[in-house]
Structure formats: structure tokens, C-alpha cells
Amino acid sequence: MRLVVIGGVAAGLSAAARARRVNPSLDIVVLERGTHVSWAACGLPFYVSGRVKALEDLILHSPEEFERERNLRVRTRTEVTALQPTRRQVVLAGGERLGYDRLVIATGARPQRAIPGADLPEAFTLHTLEDGRRLRDYLEQRKPQRAAVIGAGYIGLEVADALAARGLVVTVLEAGPDVLGRQDRELTRQVAAHLEQHGVELRLNTPAQDIAREVVDGARAQLVVLAAGLRPNVELAAEAGVELGRTGAIRVNERMETNLAGVYTAGDCAETLHLVTGAPVYLPLGTTANKMGRVAGANAAGARERFPGIVGTQIVEVCGLAIGLTGLSVAQARKEGFDPAAVRITAEDRSRYLGTRPITVELVADRRSGRLLGGTVTGWRGVAGRVNVIASALTSGMRLEQFEQLDLAYTPPLAPVWDPLLVAARQLRKAIG
Ligand code: FAD
């Protein structure tokens, strides 16, 4: 019995490793077209800033380690060019055919590059190890002074942070009216003001249509990083009859099964369920890729596990400010048919006598049901923990009045006696009445 996994990063290797645990005698082959497997794309911005010294530090495990320690066959520089589900085989570049009993498609995503000028020598993306090397080499060798980043999603903001840390003057061009795709004007204002304090200009409602004309000439940038979103790598699957969802990514059930028998999928090529809206969503993140991969691998090896979905939790640090968000903003909740109410408070992040920094919390709840729908937390300390509390509440479908009674931790150096989450919850409950 053979399991073939296409893609050797977060989702693919999680699947392969989990399959091995579930079934010690399975023949498992991982096919990766790149030169490395198991590396941390999430660390690339920190390699660009110089905080991570060597690119090799981002490589977590070698193919040999997987072969030795997990008994997996890992083939790098091996591209799958076609799937033949009726014959249960994959076709490799060069013509070799490899049979499978179970298949996991974990082909990831790629940056959007559909903008004229994306091939200019001063235009970059940051998605692969090679992208990271090319960008840092350019920074070190050419020493550019001005940069533009296209896109104010979390990758765009992280890149802007990395370039600003290297002393460049950075302009971020965002096509829409908001940062982080959140549809939250107040959050956007806060982030824009913070970026400005650090010499990063954020231009909203500014779709870049021509890199040479607008960005290099207009914004006088000597270097441009495209971070305008991701497209799932679905072509291979779609050509073989694997169904795509409305999001454009591979449709999958909670067992990580596609519509084709024996074919599973996981990670950035797949959509998942949003537990707040109940609808499919495409939100490519490493956390989700690993979890989906584990379930896909387990089930492909004969187990029956499920991945119920996500609540859309993200966190990013930009010029020292941590921004955490989960669930829905007011505008997003309204679009989904809820009747949202929200409060946003700014509080001290620990006991005053130890010196505090502000922390801002926004909570969103549905007036009709009292159910919590989302939240954002921004500040310098304690942001991840607090956004994770909101995410946990969303996952369990918690109502505001239950949230307000949560037993949250207090000690003077770490948190105030009334945690900002509880203060926000109390105010929101009063506002809803
Ligand atoms: P990928 O990592 O894209 O891997 C897919 C692999 O499949 C690739 O190596 C590709 O070469 C291979 N492949 C594709 N097609 C074929 C084929 N036909 N044949 C053989 N091989 C093929 N997520 C977070 O949760 N938090 C973060 O802070 C965060 N920061 C990030 C920062 C950056 C700059 C980037 C780029 C991503 C970040 N992410 C973050 C996202 C996270 O890295 C991805 O969600 C995760 O890597 C997805 O894993 P994956 O295995 O689904 O896809």
C-alpha cells in the first residue's frame, strides 16, 4: 500500500509524518519540485531584515532526516506534471509514472504576479528560499534607499517592517481601503499612524497597475516587493477532475477528502470551513496547513480524524506593534447577515505602578444571539495570548455573557486585575443592552 504526497513543506510533511505514525508499514513517498523540504517561509521576513543571519537557519529538516527517522522516501527536484486518478498514478517531469493507493495533494500557493512589470529586475516576491536570497542579496549589494511594497496583508506589512529595519524609506501601496483584509477602518487608521511614526507611508485605495510607471517612477522606489495575495496551486488537481470550491481553492470535507476516491488535500492549495460564518474560506496560513496535513495524512493511512475548520486567527508584528485578529470585523459580520455590535477600548496592559503600555481590544458580537463574532487586539505585550482567548471563545461558539465571566490570569507584571478583554466584554454587553 503506497501513499504519495505532492509537496514537501508544512502540509505535505505533516501528512507524511502523521501517516507514518498511523501506519508503520505504509510505503510513503514525498515528491517536492524544489531543492529543499521542511523549511519555514514564515521566517523569510526576518532573513530579509537580517535578524535571521543565514538562510539555512530556516531549513528545519533535511530529506535524509525524514528518511532515517521516519522511514519516508523524500524526492526533491521532482515535479509532478499530471495526475491520472483512474489509473491511480502520478506522472513526473521526465515521464516517469508512479502508482499510488492514496494521494495527498499539498501543492501550496504562489504570489499573485499579474501586474505589468512583475518581471523587472527590481521587482521581488517573498515566497521561497530563493526569493529570500535574491531580495537580501539585492539589498546588500545595491543598497537601495527607497522601496515600495504592493499589498498591506500580513506578508506586505512584515516585508515593510523588514525593509524599514534595514533603514529604507518604505511606501506600502494597498488596492483596498483596509489593512490585513479586515474591513476595519479604525484598525487601519491605527496601523497607518503607527507605520507613519516609523517612516513607512501607507497609501490606501491605490492599486498598482504598472510597476515601472507608478512604483519605480511614481513612488521613486528602487525596489518593489509584490505581496498582493496568494493564488492556490490547483491546476494539477483541477485538470485531473478534483473539484474546486467557490474560493478557487480545492474543495475538501472535514476528513480532508476531495471528490476523488483516495485523494486527499491540505494546506495552502485547499479551502476550509470558517466556523463563525459556516461557509468555506480561503485563508492560507502555516497553522492551518499543519493541522490539515496531519488529518489528511492520518486518514490517508486508514484513521478517521477530522479537521473542523478555522476562525481566521492571524497575528503580525509591525515596527514593534503586535496586531492580532480573529473571527469577523463589524463590516464582515454585517455582510454575513449578522446584526453586529462592537466596542473598542484602550487599556493599560498591566498594573500601573510597574509602568504600562496601551493595549487596544475590539470585540464584535451579534445583537440577536449575543454570540461573540470576532475581535482584534493591538499592543506591545500580551497580544498573542489575548487574541488566542478570543479565538478559543469563537471556536466554542461562546456568548458574550459567558466570555465576560472568563477566569483570566492576573499578576501585576503581566496583566491588570481587570483584563482588557473583560473590560471590553462588559462594555459591549452594556451597549447591546
Ligand atoms: P507550501 O509551503 O507552499 O508548500 C507547497 C510545496 O509544494 C512547495 O514546496 C512546492 O514547491 C511544492 N509543489 C507544488 N506543486 C508541485 C508539483 N507539481 N510537484 C512537486 N511539488 C510541488 N503562516 C502563519 O501561520 N504565520 C506566519 O507568520 C506566516 N508568515 C509567513 C511569511 C511569509 C513570507 C510567507 C511566504 C508565508 C507565511 N505564512 C505564515 C504562511 C505559511 O508559510 C504557509 O501557509 C505554509 O507554508 C503553507 O504550507 P503548504 O505546505 O500548504 O504550502
Tab-separated table of C-alpha atoms and ligand atoms in Angstrom:
chain	number	residue	atom	x	y	z
A	1	MET	CA	0.000	0.000	0.000
A	2	ARG	CA	1.580	3.296	-1.115
A	3	LEU	CA	0.854	6.872	-0.116
A	4	VAL	CA	2.175	9.579	-2.438
A	5	VAL	CA	2.354	13.131	-1.123
A	6	ILE	CA	2.847	16.041	-3.525
A	7	GLY	CA	4.574	18.962	-1.799
A	8	GLY	CA	7.247	18.775	0.879
A	9	VAL	CA	6.610	21.701	3.210
A	10	ALA	CA	4.129	22.297	6.048
A	11	ALA	CA	1.055	20.402	4.863
A	12	GLY	CA	2.823	17.684	2.867
A	13	LEU	CA	5.324	16.719	5.517
A	14	SER	CA	2.778	16.903	8.329
A	15	ALA	CA	0.682	14.485	6.299
A	16	ALA	CA	3.573	12.148	5.617
A	17	ALA	CA	4.828	12.147	9.207
A	18	ARG	CA	1.355	11.522	10.647
A	19	ALA	CA	0.633	8.774	8.114
A	20	ARG	CA	3.806	7.037	9.217
A	21	ARG	CA	2.654	7.066	12.863
A	22	VAL	CA	-0.768	5.716	11.968
A	23	ASN	CA	0.555	3.001	9.675
A	24	PRO	CA	4.182	1.892	10.239
A	25	SER	CA	4.219	-0.379	7.184
A	26	LEU	CA	2.884	2.103	4.601
A	27	ASP	CA	5.212	2.916	1.679
A	28	ILE	CA	5.303	6.740	1.789
A	29	VAL	CA	6.828	8.851	-0.969
A	30	VAL	CA	7.011	12.674	-0.795
A	31	LEU	CA	7.547	14.456	-4.120
A	32	GLU	CA	8.855	18.028	-3.985
A	33	ARG	CA	9.824	20.029	-7.050
A	34	GLY	CA	12.042	22.418	-5.066
A	35	THR	CA	15.521	21.753	-3.717
A	36	HIS	CA	14.541	21.740	-0.024
A	37	VAL	CA	11.743	20.365	2.113
A	38	SER	CA	10.587	21.330	5.599
A	39	TRP	CA	11.588	24.957	5.707
A	40	ALA	CA	9.972	27.956	7.366
A	41	ALA	CA	8.521	30.500	4.928
A	42	CYS	CA	7.270	32.403	7.978
A	43	GLY	CA	10.890	33.244	8.815
A	44	LEU	CA	11.678	34.829	5.436
A	45	PRO	CA	10.889	38.444	6.503
A	46	PHE	CA	13.348	38.026	9.374
A	47	TYR	CA	16.027	36.823	6.981
A	48	VAL	CA	15.380	39.915	4.862
A	49	SER	CA	15.691	42.195	7.899
A	50	GLY	CA	18.924	40.462	8.934
A	51	ARG	CA	17.523	39.181	12.240
A	52	VAL	CA	17.980	35.647	10.880
A	53	LYS	CA	21.594	35.525	9.767
A	54	ALA	CA	21.723	32.563	7.379
A	55	LEU	CA	19.074	31.272	5.014
A	56	GLU	CA	19.978	27.739	6.094
A	57	ASP	CA	18.660	28.580	9.579
A	58	LEU	CA	15.157	28.460	8.069
A	59	ILE	CA	15.585	24.839	6.962
A	60	LEU	CA	14.151	22.673	9.700
A	61	HIS	CA	14.891	19.127	8.492
A	62	SER	CA	16.692	17.535	5.549
A	63	PRO	CA	15.223	14.799	3.322
A	64	GLU	CA	17.812	12.422	4.811
A	65	GLU	CA	16.485	13.063	8.325
A	66	PHE	CA	12.972	12.156	7.200
A	67	GLU	CA	14.262	9.026	5.520
A	68	ARG	CA	16.335	7.999	8.550
A	69	GLU	CA	13.982	8.934	11.373
A	70	ARG	CA	10.537	8.485	9.806
A	71	ASN	CA	11.214	5.957	7.083
A	72	LEU	CA	9.781	8.291	4.397
A	73	ARG	CA	11.105	8.431	0.851
A	74	VAL	CA	11.594	12.125	0.048
A	75	ARG	CA	12.426	13.061	-3.539
A	76	THR	CA	13.390	16.684	-4.153
A	77	ARG	CA	13.694	18.294	-7.623
A	78	THR	CA	10.805	16.015	-8.582
A	79	GLU	CA	7.861	17.751	-10.183
A	80	VAL	CA	4.504	16.097	-10.680
A	81	THR	CA	3.174	17.167	-14.074
A	82	ALA	CA	-0.099	15.221	-14.198
A	83	LEU	CA	-2.417	13.102	-12.097
A	84	GLN	CA	-4.133	10.049	-13.546
A	85	PRO	CA	-6.740	9.160	-10.930
A	86	THR	CA	-8.371	6.376	-12.911
A	87	ARG	CA	-5.018	4.586	-13.061
A	88	ARG	CA	-4.081	5.773	-9.580
A	89	GLN	CA	-0.770	7.151	-10.746
A	90	VAL	CA	1.100	10.439	-10.951
A	91	VAL	CA	3.268	11.483	-13.879
A	92	LEU	CA	6.616	13.105	-13.117
A	93	ALA	CA	8.569	15.580	-15.238
A	94	GLY	CA	10.696	13.375	-17.467
A	95	GLY	CA	7.854	10.889	-17.960
A	96	GLU	CA	8.246	8.520	-15.000
A	97	ARG	CA	4.936	7.203	-13.646
A	98	LEU	CA	4.415	6.396	-10.010
A	99	GLY	CA	1.434	4.429	-8.740
A	100	TYR	CA	-0.415	5.229	-5.515
A	101	ASP	CA	-3.175	3.796	-3.384
A	102	ARG	CA	-3.703	7.076	-1.546
A	103	LEU	CA	-2.663	10.547	-2.670
A	104	VAL	CA	-2.270	13.779	-0.669
A	105	ILE	CA	-2.148	16.971	-2.724
A	106	ALA	CA	-0.257	19.633	-0.750
A	107	THR	CA	0.950	21.855	-3.565
A	108	GLY	CA	0.637	25.169	-1.678
A	109	ALA	CA	0.106	28.557	-3.280
A	110	ARG	CA	2.014	31.211	-5.200
A	111	PRO	CA	2.089	35.004	-5.032
A	112	GLN	CA	-0.149	36.978	-7.392
A	113	ARG	CA	2.109	38.412	-10.082
A	114	ALA	CA	-0.477	39.589	-12.593
A	115	ILE	CA	0.780	43.140	-12.739
A	116	PRO	CA	2.844	44.627	-15.555
A	117	GLY	CA	6.462	44.997	-14.508
A	118	ALA	CA	6.473	41.997	-12.170
A	119	ASP	CA	9.444	40.628	-14.136
A	120	LEU	CA	11.610	43.723	-13.769
A	121	PRO	CA	14.950	43.097	-12.019
A	122	GLU	CA	13.907	45.421	-9.174
A	123	ALA	CA	10.630	43.529	-8.601
A	124	PHE	CA	10.550	40.780	-5.973
A	125	THR	CA	8.211	38.370	-4.263
A	126	LEU	CA	8.873	36.711	-0.923
A	127	HIS	CA	7.582	33.174	-1.032
A	128	THR	CA	10.509	30.790	-1.490
A	129	LEU	CA	14.005	30.448	-0.068
A	130	GLU	CA	15.316	31.600	-3.437
A	131	ASP	CA	13.105	34.723	-3.235
A	132	GLY	CA	14.607	35.482	0.177
A	133	ARG	CA	18.159	35.038	-1.037
A	134	ARG	CA	17.545	37.204	-4.128
A	135	LEU	CA	15.980	40.022	-2.131
A	136	ARG	CA	18.630	40.132	0.586
A	137	ASP	CA	21.466	39.914	-1.955
A	138	TYR	CA	19.923	42.873	-3.786
A	139	LEU	CA	19.632	44.851	-0.554
A	140	GLU	CA	23.236	44.127	0.417
A	141	GLN	CA	24.784	44.618	-2.995
A	142	ARG	CA	22.743	47.536	-4.413
A	143	LYS	CA	21.980	49.279	-1.127
A	144	PRO	CA	18.678	50.798	-2.291
A	145	GLN	CA	17.279	53.657	-0.212
A	146	ARG	CA	13.602	53.593	-1.200
A	147	ALA	CA	11.263	50.653	-1.518
A	148	ALA	CA	7.620	50.059	-2.336
A	149	VAL	CA	5.582	47.121	-1.113
A	150	ILE	CA	2.435	46.213	-3.018
A	151	GLY	CA	-0.200	44.876	-0.628
A	152	ALA	CA	-0.947	45.556	3.038
A	153	GLY	CA	-1.749	41.989	4.039
A	154	TYR	CA	0.358	40.421	6.737
A	155	ILE	CA	3.201	39.496	4.369
A	156	GLY	CA	3.282	43.041	2.926
A	157	LEU	CA	3.390	44.538	6.409
A	158	GLU	CA	6.109	42.135	7.541
A	159	VAL	CA	8.175	42.971	4.471
A	160	ALA	CA	7.667	46.713	5.081
A	161	ASP	CA	8.836	46.188	8.663
A	162	ALA	CA	11.915	44.259	7.482
A	163	LEU	CA	12.878	46.903	4.924
A	164	ALA	CA	12.311	49.762	7.375
A	165	ALA	CA	14.501	47.920	9.889
A	166	ARG	CA	17.275	47.994	7.274
A	167	GLY	CA	16.886	51.767	7.022
A	168	LEU	CA	14.938	52.022	3.764
A	169	VAL	CA	12.184	54.560	3.216
A	170	VAL	CA	9.150	52.377	2.520
A	171	THR	CA	5.812	53.072	0.840
A	172	VAL	CA	3.070	50.451	1.050
A	173	LEU	CA	0.515	50.568	-1.773
A	174	GLU	CA	-2.766	48.875	-0.935
A	175	ALA	CA	-5.522	48.476	-3.528
A	176	GLY	CA	-8.315	48.363	-0.957
A	177	PRO	CA	-9.341	50.690	1.856
A	178	ASP	CA	-8.006	48.498	4.703
A	179	VAL	CA	-5.006	46.659	6.043
A	180	LEU	CA	-4.905	42.907	6.636
A	181	GLY	CA	-8.056	42.392	4.565
A	182	ARG	CA	-10.050	43.055	7.724
A	183	GLN	CA	-12.532	45.725	6.597
A	184	ASP	CA	-11.897	47.626	9.818
A	185	ARG	CA	-11.330	51.369	9.312
A	186	GLU	CA	-10.308	52.046	12.902
A	187	LEU	CA	-7.703	49.300	12.899
A	188	THR	CA	-6.424	50.589	9.566
A	189	ARG	CA	-6.129	54.121	10.981
A	190	GLN	CA	-4.205	52.831	13.986
A	191	VAL	CA	-1.805	50.793	11.848
A	192	ALA	CA	-1.320	53.660	9.353
A	193	ALA	CA	-0.473	56.099	12.175
A	194	HIS	CA	1.949	53.619	13.695
A	195	LEU	CA	3.650	52.969	10.348
A	196	GLU	CA	3.972	56.694	9.741
A	197	GLN	CA	5.761	57.132	13.071
A	198	HIS	CA	8.296	54.608	11.786
A	199	GLY	CA	8.768	56.264	8.439
A	200	VAL	CA	6.537	53.875	6.471
A	201	GLU	CA	3.891	55.523	4.320
A	202	LEU	CA	0.667	53.607	3.747
A	203	ARG	CA	-1.296	54.577	0.619
A	204	LEU	CA	-4.757	53.056	0.665
A	205	ASN	CA	-7.098	52.670	-2.330
A	206	THR	CA	-4.006	52.665	-4.531
A	207	PRO	CA	-3.982	49.660	-6.841
A	208	ALA	CA	-0.594	49.370	-8.514
A	209	GLN	CA	-1.256	48.867	-12.196
A	210	ASP	CA	2.196	49.263	-13.689
A	211	ILE	CA	5.307	48.728	-11.623
A	212	ALA	CA	7.665	50.636	-13.929
A	213	ARG	CA	5.488	53.727	-14.289
A	214	GLU	CA	3.767	54.076	-10.936
A	215	VAL	CA	6.068	52.431	-8.472
A	216	VAL	CA	9.571	52.902	-9.797
A	217	ASP	CA	8.902	56.341	-11.321
A	218	GLY	CA	5.905	57.487	-9.258
A	219	ALA	CA	6.945	56.342	-5.793
A	220	ARG	CA	10.639	56.576	-6.771
A	221	ALA	CA	11.246	53.087	-5.440
A	222	GLN	CA	14.474	51.298	-6.289
A	223	LEU	CA	12.954	48.051	-5.269
A	224	VAL	CA	9.399	46.689	-5.254
A	225	VAL	CA	8.060	43.713	-3.332
A	226	LEU	CA	4.812	42.206	-4.567
A	227	ALA	CA	2.704	40.941	-1.689
A	228	ALA	CA	-0.704	41.275	-3.271
A	229	GLY	CA	-2.148	37.973	-2.161
A	230	LEU	CA	-1.800	34.304	-2.987
A	231	ARG	CA	-3.281	32.006	-5.592
A	232	PRO	CA	-3.711	28.352	-4.685
A	233	ASN	CA	-1.747	25.875	-6.836
A	234	VAL	CA	-4.762	23.932	-8.047
A	235	GLU	CA	-4.149	23.452	-11.764
A	236	LEU	CA	-2.686	19.945	-11.458
A	237	ALA	CA	-5.635	18.827	-9.332
A	238	ALA	CA	-8.301	20.592	-11.392
A	239	GLU	CA	-7.049	19.083	-14.659
A	240	ALA	CA	-7.459	15.637	-13.114
A	241	GLY	CA	-11.063	16.303	-12.101
A	242	VAL	CA	-10.562	17.403	-8.495
A	243	GLU	CA	-13.354	19.846	-7.646
A	244	LEU	CA	-12.586	23.406	-6.671
A	245	GLY	CA	-14.739	25.406	-4.282
A	246	ARG	CA	-16.179	28.891	-4.675
A	247	THR	CA	-12.990	30.351	-3.227
A	248	GLY	CA	-10.976	28.898	-6.142
A	249	ALA	CA	-9.068	26.530	-3.851
A	250	ILE	CA	-9.607	22.766	-3.659
A	251	ARG	CA	-12.907	21.787	-2.098
A	252	VAL	CA	-12.434	19.451	0.821
A	253	ASN	CA	-14.535	17.885	3.575
A	254	GLU	CA	-13.597	17.735	7.254
A	255	ARG	CA	-11.739	14.463	6.651
A	256	MET	CA	-9.564	16.283	4.082
A	257	GLU	CA	-11.042	14.185	1.274
A	258	THR	CA	-11.542	15.615	-2.204
A	259	ASN	CA	-14.295	14.422	-4.535
A	260	LEU	CA	-11.950	11.738	-5.953
A	261	ALA	CA	-11.660	8.424	-4.132
A	262	GLY	CA	-8.385	8.063	-2.236
A	263	VAL	CA	-7.303	11.651	-2.974
A	264	TYR	CA	-6.829	13.997	-0.012
A	265	THR	CA	-5.652	17.586	0.154
A	266	ALA	CA	-4.285	20.003	2.748
A	267	GLY	CA	-2.670	23.401	3.197
A	268	ASP	CA	-2.475	26.497	1.022
A	269	CYS	CA	-3.972	24.755	-2.027
A	270	ALA	CA	-7.203	23.960	-0.179
A	271	GLU	CA	-10.112	25.858	1.292
A	272	THR	CA	-11.506	25.171	4.719
A	273	LEU	CA	-14.595	25.946	6.745
A	274	HIS	CA	-14.981	29.216	8.651
A	275	LEU	CA	-16.532	28.214	11.960
A	276	VAL	CA	-18.115	31.631	12.562
A	277	THR	CA	-19.777	32.031	9.161
A	278	GLY	CA	-20.234	28.323	8.435
A	279	ALA	CA	-19.034	28.966	4.871
A	280	PRO	CA	-15.894	27.832	3.034
A	281	VAL	CA	-12.971	30.249	3.259
A	282	TYR	CA	-9.525	30.504	1.723
A	283	LEU	CA	-7.064	31.726	4.331
A	284	PRO	CA	-3.642	30.240	3.606
A	285	LEU	CA	-1.683	30.062	6.853
A	286	GLY	CA	1.001	27.793	8.265
A	287	THR	CA	-1.034	26.923	11.356
A	288	THR	CA	-3.906	25.623	9.247
A	289	ALA	CA	-1.613	23.860	6.760
A	290	ASN	CA	-0.005	21.822	9.528
A	291	LYS	CA	-3.328	20.824	11.070
A	292	MET	CA	-4.958	19.946	7.772
A	293	GLY	CA	-1.854	17.997	6.797
A	294	ARG	CA	-1.958	15.886	9.951
A	295	VAL	CA	-5.597	14.950	9.372
A	296	ALA	CA	-5.067	14.253	5.663
A	297	GLY	CA	-2.093	12.011	6.453
A	298	ALA	CA	-3.866	10.171	9.260
A	299	ASN	CA	-6.942	9.464	7.155
A	300	ALA	CA	-4.942	8.515	4.079
A	301	ALA	CA	-3.218	5.945	6.291
A	302	GLY	CA	-6.503	4.478	7.486
A	303	ALA	CA	-7.568	6.556	10.515
A	304	ARG	CA	-10.795	8.606	10.753
A	305	GLU	CA	-9.863	12.042	12.034
A	306	ARG	CA	-11.451	15.400	11.318
A	307	PHE	CA	-10.383	18.995	10.956
A	308	PRO	CA	-13.474	21.067	11.724
A	309	GLY	CA	-12.224	24.419	10.391
A	310	ILE	CA	-10.822	27.742	11.489
A	311	VAL	CA	-11.950	31.025	12.987
A	312	GLY	CA	-9.473	33.113	10.949
A	313	THR	CA	-6.870	33.921	13.595
A	314	GLN	CA	-3.827	35.880	12.471
A	315	ILE	CA	-1.098	37.815	14.217
A	316	VAL	CA	1.659	40.025	12.888
A	317	GLU	CA	4.267	42.300	14.412
A	318	VAL	CA	4.947	45.557	12.583
A	319	CYS	CA	7.586	48.005	13.822
A	320	GLY	CA	7.135	46.672	17.362
A	321	LEU	CA	3.325	46.759	17.377
A	322	ALA	CA	1.607	43.381	17.565
A	323	ILE	CA	-1.706	43.114	15.718
A	324	GLY	CA	-3.864	40.077	16.383
A	325	LEU	CA	-7.209	39.407	14.786
A	326	THR	CA	-9.723	36.617	14.726
A	327	GLY	CA	-13.285	35.991	13.570
A	328	LEU	CA	-15.102	38.814	11.808
A	329	SER	CA	-14.935	42.598	11.847
A	330	VAL	CA	-18.211	44.561	12.045
A	331	ALA	CA	-18.310	45.092	8.271
A	332	GLN	CA	-17.556	41.437	7.574
A	333	ALA	CA	-20.176	40.293	10.092
A	334	ARG	CA	-22.804	42.543	8.504
A	335	LYS	CA	-22.038	41.077	5.066
A	336	GLU	CA	-22.543	37.602	6.516
A	337	GLY	CA	-26.040	38.517	7.683
A	338	PHE	CA	-25.328	39.090	11.378
A	339	ASP	CA	-26.516	42.150	13.307
A	340	PRO	CA	-23.161	43.124	14.800
A	341	ALA	CA	-22.330	45.496	17.638
A	342	ALA	CA	-18.795	46.328	18.705
A	343	VAL	CA	-16.749	48.223	21.248
A	344	ARG	CA	-13.120	49.173	21.096
A	345	ILE	CA	-11.288	50.084	24.275
A	346	THR	CA	-7.726	51.081	25.047
A	347	ALA	CA	-6.487	49.977	28.462
A	348	GLU	CA	-3.269	49.526	30.409
A	349	ASP	CA	-1.612	46.187	29.810
A	350	ARG	CA	-0.567	45.565	33.441
A	351	SER	CA	-0.617	47.181	36.887
A	352	ARG	CA	0.087	50.888	36.631
A	353	TYR	CA	2.774	51.010	39.315
A	354	LEU	CA	5.050	48.819	37.147
A	355	GLY	CA	4.777	51.047	34.077
A	356	THR	CA	2.276	50.230	31.378
A	357	ARG	CA	1.817	50.299	27.635
A	358	PRO	CA	-1.543	50.711	25.965
A	359	ILE	CA	-3.373	47.714	24.600
A	360	THR	CA	-6.412	48.104	22.364
A	361	VAL	CA	-9.144	45.488	22.219
A	362	GLU	CA	-12.126	45.409	19.931
A	363	LEU	CA	-14.859	42.816	20.409
A	364	VAL	CA	-17.683	42.152	17.972
A	365	ALA	CA	-20.868	40.298	18.935
A	366	ASP	CA	-24.220	39.543	17.351
A	367	ARG	CA	-27.067	41.612	18.891
A	368	ARG	CA	-29.660	38.949	18.176
A	369	SER	CA	-27.949	35.883	19.657
A	370	GLY	CA	-25.358	37.518	21.932
A	371	ARG	CA	-22.760	35.286	20.273
A	372	LEU	CA	-19.210	36.571	20.015
A	373	LEU	CA	-18.233	37.059	16.344
A	374	GLY	CA	-14.704	38.416	16.369
A	375	GLY	CA	-12.071	40.616	17.895
A	376	THR	CA	-8.799	42.432	17.400
A	377	VAL	CA	-6.030	43.124	19.880
A	378	THR	CA	-3.175	45.547	19.267
A	379	GLY	CA	-0.357	46.453	21.597
A	380	TRP	CA	3.199	45.780	22.625
A	381	ARG	CA	2.793	42.952	25.112
A	382	GLY	CA	0.297	40.181	25.712
A	383	VAL	CA	-1.381	40.395	22.307
A	384	ALA	CA	-0.987	36.762	21.210
A	385	GLY	CA	-2.400	35.382	24.457
A	386	ARG	CA	-5.425	37.646	24.330
A	387	VAL	CA	-6.280	37.065	20.685
A	388	ASN	CA	-5.983	33.342	21.380
A	389	VAL	CA	-8.551	33.679	24.180
A	390	ILE	CA	-10.962	35.303	21.715
A	391	ALA	CA	-10.204	32.579	19.153
A	392	SER	CA	-10.972	29.885	21.732
A	393	ALA	CA	-14.262	31.572	22.570
A	394	LEU	CA	-15.183	31.775	18.876
A	395	THR	CA	-14.327	28.115	18.360
A	396	SER	CA	-16.689	27.086	21.130
A	397	GLY	CA	-19.433	29.462	19.922
A	398	MET	CA	-19.319	31.385	23.206
A	399	ARG	CA	-21.816	34.106	24.030
A	400	LEU	CA	-20.712	37.495	25.288
A	401	GLU	CA	-22.111	36.974	28.789
A	402	GLN	CA	-20.073	33.761	29.154
A	403	PHE	CA	-16.979	35.484	27.788
A	404	GLU	CA	-17.337	38.243	30.362
A	405	GLN	CA	-17.118	35.666	33.170
A	406	LEU	CA	-13.903	34.028	31.959
A	407	ASP	CA	-11.359	33.350	34.676
A	408	LEU	CA	-8.393	35.190	33.140
A	409	ALA	CA	-4.968	35.455	34.763
A	410	TYR	CA	-3.770	38.417	36.821
A	411	THR	CA	-0.405	39.313	38.274
A	412	PRO	CA	0.956	42.911	38.327
A	413	PRO	CA	3.897	42.479	35.904
A	414	LEU	CA	1.843	40.629	33.280
A	415	ALA	CA	-1.814	41.666	33.385
A	416	PRO	CA	-4.143	44.033	35.227
A	417	VAL	CA	-6.752	42.762	37.657
A	418	TRP	CA	-9.493	43.555	35.141
A	419	ASP	CA	-8.143	42.134	31.937
A	420	PRO	CA	-8.773	44.404	28.909
A	421	LEU	CA	-10.731	41.542	27.315
A	422	LEU	CA	-13.166	41.510	30.214
A	423	VAL	CA	-13.461	45.299	30.261
A	424	ALA	CA	-14.313	45.270	26.548
A	425	ALA	CA	-16.814	42.429	27.025
A	426	ARG	CA	-18.578	44.258	29.845
A	427	GLN	CA	-18.869	47.434	27.811
A	428	LEU	CA	-20.126	45.570	24.783
A	429	ARG	CA	-22.793	43.769	26.804
A	430	LYS	CA	-23.971	47.124	28.189
A	431	ALA	CA	-24.004	48.586	24.668
A	432	ILE	CA	-26.124	45.713	23.375
A	433	GLY	CA	-28.415	46.062	26.402
B	1	FAD	P1	3.839	25.443	0.646
B	1	FAD	O1	4.665	25.834	1.818
B	1	FAD	O2	3.648	26.437	-0.446
B	1	FAD	O3	4.456	24.112	0.055
B	1	FAD	C1	3.958	23.523	-1.124
B	1	FAD	C2	5.091	22.806	-1.793
B	1	FAD	O4	4.569	22.061	-2.885
B	1	FAD	C3	6.142	23.742	-2.375
B	1	FAD	O5	7.404	23.478	-1.828
B	1	FAD	C4	6.094	23.465	-3.872
B	1	FAD	O6	7.370	23.516	-4.473
B	1	FAD	C5	5.531	22.050	-3.909
B	1	FAD	N1	4.849	21.756	-5.171
B	1	FAD	C6	3.866	22.486	-5.761
B	1	FAD	N2	3.472	21.923	-6.922
B	1	FAD	C7	4.236	20.796	-7.068
B	1	FAD	C8	4.312	19.796	-8.059
B	1	FAD	N3	3.529	19.835	-9.150
B	1	FAD	N4	5.202	18.798	-7.901
B	1	FAD	C9	6.000	18.748	-6.801
B	1	FAD	N5	5.988	19.677	-5.827
B	1	FAD	C10	5.110	20.694	-5.969
B	1	FAD	N6	1.714	31.427	8.234
B	1	FAD	C11	1.415	31.592	9.553
B	1	FAD	O7	0.552	30.875	10.068
B	1	FAD	N7	2.066	32.542	10.299
B	1	FAD	C12	3.035	33.344	9.795
B	1	FAD	O8	3.609	34.180	10.493
B	1	FAD	C13	3.345	33.211	8.409
B	1	FAD	N8	4.294	34.008	7.830
B	1	FAD	C14	4.571	33.856	6.508
B	1	FAD	C15	5.514	34.694	5.922
B	1	FAD	C16	5.816	34.576	4.576
B	1	FAD	C17	6.807	35.498	3.942
B	1	FAD	C18	5.181	33.564	3.805
B	1	FAD	C19	5.512	33.392	2.347
B	1	FAD	C20	4.255	32.712	4.377
B	1	FAD	C21	3.932	32.859	5.725
B	1	FAD	N9	2.971	32.037	6.332
B	1	FAD	C22	2.654	32.215	7.654
B	1	FAD	C23	2.221	31.047	5.535
B	1	FAD	C24	2.816	29.647	5.606
B	1	FAD	O9	4.176	29.689	5.322
B	1	FAD	C25	2.085	28.790	4.608
B	1	FAD	O10	0.715	28.783	4.940
B	1	FAD	C26	2.590	27.351	4.600
B	1	FAD	O11	3.924	27.297	4.187
B	1	FAD	C27	1.745	26.518	3.654
B	1	FAD	O12	2.232	25.251	3.602
B	1	FAD	P2	1.848	24.273	2.404
B	1	FAD	O13	2.598	23.019	2.669
B	1	FAD	O14	0.387	24.221	2.230
B	1	FAD	O15	2.374	25.007	1.101
